[in-house]
Structure formats: C-alpha cells, structure tokens
CSV table of C-alpha atoms in Angstrom, one decimal:
chain,number,residue,atom,x,y,z
A,1351,UNK,CA,-5.3,76.6,-61.3
A,1352,UNK,CA,-2.9,74.2,-63.0
A,1353,UNK,CA,-1.3,73.6,-59.6
A,1354,UNK,CA,-4.7,72.7,-58.1
A,1355,UNK,CA,-5.4,70.2,-61.0
A,1356,UNK,CA,-1.9,68.7,-60.5
A,1357,UNK,CA,-2.5,68.3,-56.8
A,1358,UNK,CA,-5.8,66.7,-57.5
A,1359,UNK,CA,-4.3,64.4,-60.0
A,1360,UNK,CA,-1.5,63.5,-57.6
A,1361,UNK,CA,-4.0,62.7,-54.9
A,1362,UNK,CA,-6.0,60.6,-57.2
A,1363,UNK,CA,-2.9,58.7,-58.4
A,1364,UNK,CA,-1.7,58.3,-54.8
A,1365,UNK,CA,-5.0,56.9,-53.8
A,1366,UNK,CA,-5.7,54.7,-56.8
A,1367,UNK,CA,-2.2,53.3,-57.3
A,1368,UNK,CA,-2.0,51.5,-54.0
A,1369,UNK,CA,-5.6,50.2,-54.4
A,1370,UNK,CA,-4.8,48.9,-57.9
A,1371,UNK,CA,-1.6,47.3,-56.6
A,1372,UNK,CA,-3.5,45.6,-53.7
A,1373,UNK,CA,-6.0,44.2,-56.2
A,1374,UNK,CA,-3.3,43.1,-58.5
A,1375,UNK,CA,-1.4,41.5,-55.7
A,1376,UNK,CA,-4.6,39.8,-54.4
A,1377,UNK,CA,-5.2,38.3,-57.9
A,1378,UNK,CA,-1.5,37.2,-58.1
A,1379,UNK,CA,-1.7,35.7,-54.7
A,1380,UNK,CA,-4.8,33.7,-55.6
A,1381,UNK,CA,-3.1,32.5,-58.8
A,1382,UNK,CA,0.1,31.6,-56.9
A,1383,UNK,CA,-1.9,29.6,-54.3
A,1384,UNK,CA,-3.8,27.8,-57.0
A,1385,UNK,CA,-0.5,26.9,-58.7
A,1386,UNK,CA,0.8,25.8,-55.3
A,1387,UNK,CA,-2.2,23.5,-54.7
A,1388,UNK,CA,-2.0,22.1,-58.2
A,1389,UNK,CA,1.7,21.4,-57.8
A,1390,UNK,CA,1.1,19.8,-54.4
A,1391,UNK,CA,-1.7,17.6,-55.8
A,1392,UNK,CA,0.4,16.5,-58.7
A,1393,UNK,CA,3.3,15.7,-56.3
A,1394,UNK,CA,0.9,13.6,-54.2
A,1395,UNK,CA,-0.4,11.7,-57.3
A,1396,UNK,CA,3.1,11.0,-58.5
A,1397,UNK,CA,4.2,10.0,-55.0
A,1398,UNK,CA,1.2,7.6,-54.9
A,1399,UNK,CA,2.0,6.2,-58.3
A,1400,UNK,CA,5.6,5.8,-57.2
A,1401,UNK,CA,4.7,3.9,-54.1
A,1402,UNK,CA,2.3,1.6,-56.0
A,1403,UNK,CA,5.1,0.9,-58.5
A,1404,UNK,CA,7.6,0.1,-55.8
A,1405,UNK,CA,5.1,-2.0,-53.7
A,1406,UNK,CA,3.4,-3.8,-56.6
A,1407,UNK,CA,6.5,-4.9,-58.6
A,1408,UNK,CA,9.6,-6.7,-57.8
A,1409,UNK,CA,12.6,-4.3,-57.5
A,1410,UNK,CA,14.5,-6.1,-60.3
A,1411,UNK,CA,11.6,-5.7,-62.7
A,1412,UNK,CA,11.4,-1.9,-62.2
A,1413,UNK,CA,13.3,0.1,-64.6
A,1414,UNK,CA,15.8,2.3,-62.8
A,1415,UNK,CA,15.1,5.0,-65.3
A,1416,UNK,CA,11.4,5.0,-64.4
A,1417,UNK,CA,12.2,5.4,-60.7
A,1418,UNK,CA,14.7,8.2,-61.4
A,1419,UNK,CA,12.2,9.9,-63.7
A,1420,UNK,CA,9.4,9.7,-61.2
A,1421,UNK,CA,11.6,10.9,-58.3
A,1422,UNK,CA,12.9,13.7,-60.6
A,1423,UNK,CA,9.4,14.8,-61.3
A,1424,UNK,CA,8.6,14.8,-57.6
A,1425,UNK,CA,11.6,16.8,-56.8
A,1426,UNK,CA,10.8,19.3,-59.6
A,1427,UNK,CA,7.2,19.6,-58.4
A,1428,UNK,CA,8.3,20.2,-54.8
A,1429,UNK,CA,10.8,22.9,-56.0
A,1430,UNK,CA,8.0,24.5,-58.0
A,1431,UNK,CA,5.7,24.4,-55.0
A,1432,UNK,CA,8.4,25.9,-52.8
A,1433,UNK,CA,9.0,28.7,-55.4
A,1434,UNK,CA,5.3,29.4,-55.6
A,1435,UNK,CA,5.0,29.4,-51.9
A,1436,UNK,CA,7.8,31.9,-51.5
A,1437,UNK,CA,6.2,34.1,-54.2
A,1438,UNK,CA,2.9,33.9,-52.4
A,1439,UNK,CA,4.6,34.9,-49.1
A,1440,UNK,CA,6.4,37.8,-50.8
A,1441,UNK,CA,3.1,38.9,-52.5
A,1442,UNK,CA,1.3,38.7,-49.1
A,1443,UNK,CA,4.0,40.9,-47.5
A,1444,UNK,CA,3.8,43.4,-50.4
A,1445,UNK,CA,0.0,43.4,-50.0
A,1446,UNK,CA,0.3,44.2,-46.3
A,1447,UNK,CA,2.7,47.0,-47.1
A,1448,UNK,CA,0.3,48.5,-49.7
A,1449,UNK,CA,-2.6,48.2,-47.3
A,1450,UNK,CA,-0.5,50.2,-44.7
A,1451,UNK,CA,0.5,52.8,-47.3
A,1452,UNK,CA,-3.2,53.1,-48.3
A,1453,UNK,CA,-4.2,53.5,-44.7
A,1454,UNK,CA,-1.6,56.3,-44.3
A,1455,UNK,CA,-2.8,58.0,-47.4
A,1456,UNK,CA,-6.3,57.8,-46.1
A,1457,UNK,CA,-5.2,59.5,-42.9
A,1458,UNK,CA,-3.4,62.3,-44.9
A,1459,UNK,CA,-6.5,63.2,-47.0
A,1460,UNK,CA,-8.6,66.0,-45.7
A,1461,UNK,CA,-11.8,64.2,-46.5
A,1462,UNK,CA,-14.2,62.4,-44.1
A,1463,UNK,CA,-12.9,58.9,-43.3
A,1464,UNK,CA,-10.0,59.5,-45.8
A,1465,UNK,CA,-12.3,59.1,-48.8
A,1466,UNK,CA,-12.5,61.4,-51.8
A,1467,UNK,CA,-16.1,61.8,-52.6
A,1468,UNK,CA,-17.5,62.4,-56.0
A,1469,UNK,CA,-19.0,65.6,-54.8
A,1470,UNK,CA,-15.7,66.9,-53.5
A,1471,UNK,CA,-14.0,66.0,-56.8
A,1472,UNK,CA,-16.9,67.7,-58.7
A,1473,UNK,CA,-16.5,70.9,-56.5
A,1474,UNK,CA,-12.7,70.9,-57.1
A,1475,UNK,CA,-13.2,70.5,-60.9
A,1476,UNK,CA,-15.8,73.2,-60.9
A,1477,UNK,CA,-13.5,75.5,-59.0
A,1478,UNK,CA,-10.7,74.8,-61.4
A,1479,UNK,CA,-12.9,75.4,-64.4
A,1480,UNK,CA,-14.1,78.7,-62.9
A,1481,UNK,CA,-10.5,79.8,-62.3
A,1482,UNK,CA,-9.6,79.0,-65.9
A,1483,UNK,CA,-12.6,81.0,-67.2
A,1484,UNK,CA,-11.6,83.9,-65.0
A,1485,UNK,CA,-8.0,83.7,-66.2
A,1486,UNK,CA,-9.1,83.6,-69.8
A,1487,UNK,CA,-11.4,86.6,-69.3
A,1488,UNK,CA,-8.5,88.5,-67.6
A,1489,UNK,CA,-6.1,87.6,-70.4
A,1490,UNK,CA,-8.6,88.8,-73.0
A,1491,UNK,CA,-9.2,92.0,-71.1
A,1492,UNK,CA,-5.4,92.7,-70.8
A,1493,UNK,CA,-5.1,92.0,-74.6
A,1494,UNK,CA,-8.0,94.5,-75.3
A,1495,UNK,CA,-6.4,97.1,-73.1
A,1496,UNK,CA,-3.0,96.7,-74.8
A,1497,UNK,CA,-4.7,97.3,-78.1
A,1498,UNK,CA,-6.5,100.3,-76.8
A,1499,UNK,CA,-3.2,101.7,-75.4
A,1500,UNK,CA,-1.5,101.1,-78.7
A,1501,UNK,CA,-4.3,102.9,-80.5
A,1502,UNK,CA,-4.2,105.8,-78.1
A,1503,UNK,CA,-0.5,106.1,-78.5
A,1504,UNK,CA,-0.9,106.1,-82.3
A,1505,UNK,CA,-3.5,108.8,-82.1
A,1506,UNK,CA,-1.4,110.9,-79.7
A,1507,UNK,CA,1.6,110.6,-82.0
A,1508,UNK,CA,-0.5,111.6,-85.0
A,1509,UNK,CA,-1.8,114.7,-83.1
A,1510,UNK,CA,1.7,115.6,-82.0
A,1511,UNK,CA,3.1,115.3,-85.5
A,1512,UNK,CA,0.1,117.1,-87.0
A,1513,UNK,CA,-1.2,114.2,-88.9
A,1514,UNK,CA,-4.7,113.1,-88.7
A,1515,UNK,CA,-6.0,109.6,-89.3
A,1516,UNK,CA,-6.8,109.2,-93.0
A,1517,UNK,CA,-4.2,111.7,-94.2
A,1518,UNK,CA,-0.7,110.8,-95.5
C-alpha cells in the first residue's frame, strides 16, 4: 500500500517536475530576451547620441570624459547584452533537454498517450484506501484474536491449577 502510494507520488513528481522546469525556463527565457532587447535598444540610443555629439560638435569642444563615459556605457551595455544572450541560449538548451526528458517520461508511463488521467489517479487512490482499510481490519482482527488467545490461556491455566475466575 505505502509502496503504491510512493510509486504514485514518484510518478507525479517525475511528471510534474520537468513540466514546472520547462515553464520556469520559458518564463526566464522571455525575461532574458526582454532584457536583451532593452539592452540592445539602450545601446542603440547611446550610440546615436554619441554619433550626434561627435558629428555636431568640434572635437576640441568635446569633453574627453564624456566620450569615454559614453563609450564605457556602450561597452557595458554590449557586455550585458552578450551575457543575457548567453543565458538565453543556455536556458533554451535546458528547455530542450527538459522537453526530451518529459517526452521520455511520457513514453515510460503506462497510460494512454503518456498522460496520467484524473480517473486513473482516482482509481489508484481508491485502491490504496481500500488496501489501507483491509490492513486496518486485519490488524484489528489479529489484535482481537491475540486477546482471545490470552484469555483462553488464562482460563486454561486457572482450570489446571484448580482456580476459577472470581476466586482467589
């Protein structure tokens, strides 16, 4: 009984865990791509500003610090974009791996199309409950029989020693 419940829980966890990871990775991938797009847009804006500054002003009038600062921000944004892109690629690879694992789990399950139906789970739970009730009944019966045996032993001992119940 307990083993059946454990097997059922393991199957549920094996099925649900990859699905949850796939969903989580999908959300993380979307967030990473959004960050990548934002970083790319910001880099484009800063690059445009930088070009306007360079084209619109005489080089001697520009502050060297401003140019260095703008270029530093551009480099930083490009690095952030590259980092986010590599994280997105890694998340995508992990997502594919989880999808493959999920597909394999679906193939291992003895249910139609690899899906655990509510009806199948309900039947399994009902079978486990029935087994537990039967075990409880059997344990109760064994306990009652043990008490009866002890009572009969006691009565036999009293008869053999010549004592009767109620006498001392």
